[in-house]
Amino acid sequence: MDRINQLQQHHAMPLPPVKKPETKNESASFKDILAGIQHPRISKHAKERLSERNIAISETQWQVISEKMTEAKQKGITDSLVVTDNAALLVSTKNNTVVTAMDKEEATSKIFTNINGTILINE
């Protein structure tokens, strides 16, 4: 009978500790989320175009452009035309990069291809 009792005894093996996935703080405010937004990277080509076309974009405008690019990316837009009061920028929201720039007058007679969204900024 001892043998039967020995066979029926089960030894519970301790389970390895399970690491719980970190949960993001879902109560983060929209302002906190936007604070994490970085200005878009400006490609070498875009830097040259901004310089040679004397296009000045203020810090405030860059902040708005960054926010709108983030919103566009969240909506699935990968390549966009950003139109401000004085410039038109072709941007890649996927890479957070300004690809090229032109002044608004130059942009009025152009056809823009390979974009899937447009961002209009009035400031």
PDB file of N, CA and C in Angstrom, residues 29-39 63 66-67 70 96:
ATOM      1  N   SER A  29      -2.341  62.759 -20.956  1.00  0.00           N
ATOM      2  CA  SER A  29      -3.089  63.818 -21.622  1.00  0.00           C
ATOM      3  C   SER A  29      -2.567  64.041 -23.035  1.00  0.00           C
ATOM      4  N   PHE A  30      -3.403  64.631 -23.865  1.00  0.00           N
ATOM      5  CA  PHE A  30      -3.014  64.950 -25.229  1.00  0.00           C
ATOM      6  C   PHE A  30      -1.802  65.874 -25.230  1.00  0.00           C
ATOM      7  N   LYS A  31      -1.755  66.791 -24.278  1.00  0.00           N
ATOM      8  CA  LYS A  31      -0.630  67.717 -24.163  1.00  0.00           C
ATOM      9  C   LYS A  31       0.662  66.956 -23.876  1.00  0.00           C
ATOM     10  N   ASP A  32       0.588  65.933 -23.021  1.00  0.00           N
ATOM     11  CA  ASP A  32       1.769  65.127 -22.716  1.00  0.00           C
ATOM     12  C   ASP A  32       2.242  64.373 -23.948  1.00  0.00           C
ATOM     13  N   ILE A  33       1.298  63.862 -24.722  1.00  0.00           N
ATOM     14  CA  ILE A  33       1.650  63.144 -25.940  1.00  0.00           C
ATOM     15  C   ILE A  33       2.337  64.083 -26.929  1.00  0.00           C
ATOM     16  N   LEU A  34       1.772  65.273 -27.096  1.00  0.00           N
ATOM     17  CA  LEU A  34       2.352  66.229 -28.036  1.00  0.00           C
ATOM     18  C   LEU A  34       3.727  66.716 -27.577  1.00  0.00           C
ATOM     19  N   ALA A  35       3.945  66.747 -26.280  1.00  0.00           N
ATOM     20  CA  ALA A  35       5.247  67.188 -25.771  1.00  0.00           C
ATOM     21  C   ALA A  35       6.355  66.252 -26.225  1.00  0.00           C
ATOM     22  N   GLY A  36       5.998  64.999 -26.515  1.00  0.00           N
ATOM     23  CA  GLY A  36       6.985  64.034 -26.974  1.00  0.00           C
ATOM     24  C   GLY A  36       7.279  64.115 -28.459  1.00  0.00           C
ATOM     25  N   ILE A  37       6.574  64.966 -29.170  1.00  0.00           N
ATOM     26  CA  ILE A  37       6.758  65.096 -30.616  1.00  0.00           C
ATOM     27  C   ILE A  37       8.052  65.857 -30.893  1.00  0.00           C
ATOM     28  N   GLN A  38       8.825  65.307 -31.807  1.00  0.00           N
ATOM     29  CA  GLN A  38      10.062  65.958 -32.194  1.00  0.00           C
ATOM     30  C   GLN A  38       9.853  66.652 -33.535  1.00  0.00           C
ATOM     31  N   HIS A  39      10.615  67.722 -33.747  1.00  0.00           N
ATOM     32  CA  HIS A  39      10.533  68.399 -35.033  1.00  0.00           C
ATOM     33  C   HIS A  39      10.941  67.428 -36.133  1.00  0.00           C
ATOM     34  N   GLN A  63       6.531  73.566 -34.816  1.00  0.00           N
ATOM     35  CA  GLN A  63       5.778  72.805 -33.818  1.00  0.00           C
ATOM     36  C   GLN A  63       4.426  72.375 -34.387  1.00  0.00           C
ATOM     37  N   SER A  66       4.920  69.701 -37.018  1.00  0.00           N
ATOM     38  CA  SER A  66       5.215  68.418 -36.359  1.00  0.00           C
ATOM     39  C   SER A  66       3.947  67.759 -35.837  1.00  0.00           C
ATOM     40  N   GLU A  67       3.106  68.550 -35.177  1.00  0.00           N
ATOM     41  CA  GLU A  67       1.856  68.010 -34.628  1.00  0.00           C
ATOM     42  C   GLU A  67       0.957  67.481 -35.738  1.00  0.00           C
ATOM     43  N   THR A  70       2.217  64.248 -37.213  1.00  0.00           N
ATOM     44  CA  THR A  70       1.904  63.129 -36.324  1.00  0.00           C
ATOM     45  C   THR A  70       0.450  62.709 -36.483  1.00  0.00           C
ATOM     46  N   ASN A  96       9.197  60.965 -40.739  1.00  0.00           N
ATOM     47  CA  ASN A  96       9.223  62.254 -40.040  1.00  0.00           C
ATOM     48  C   ASN A  96      10.273  63.186 -40.656  1.00  0.00           C
TER      49      ASN A  96
END
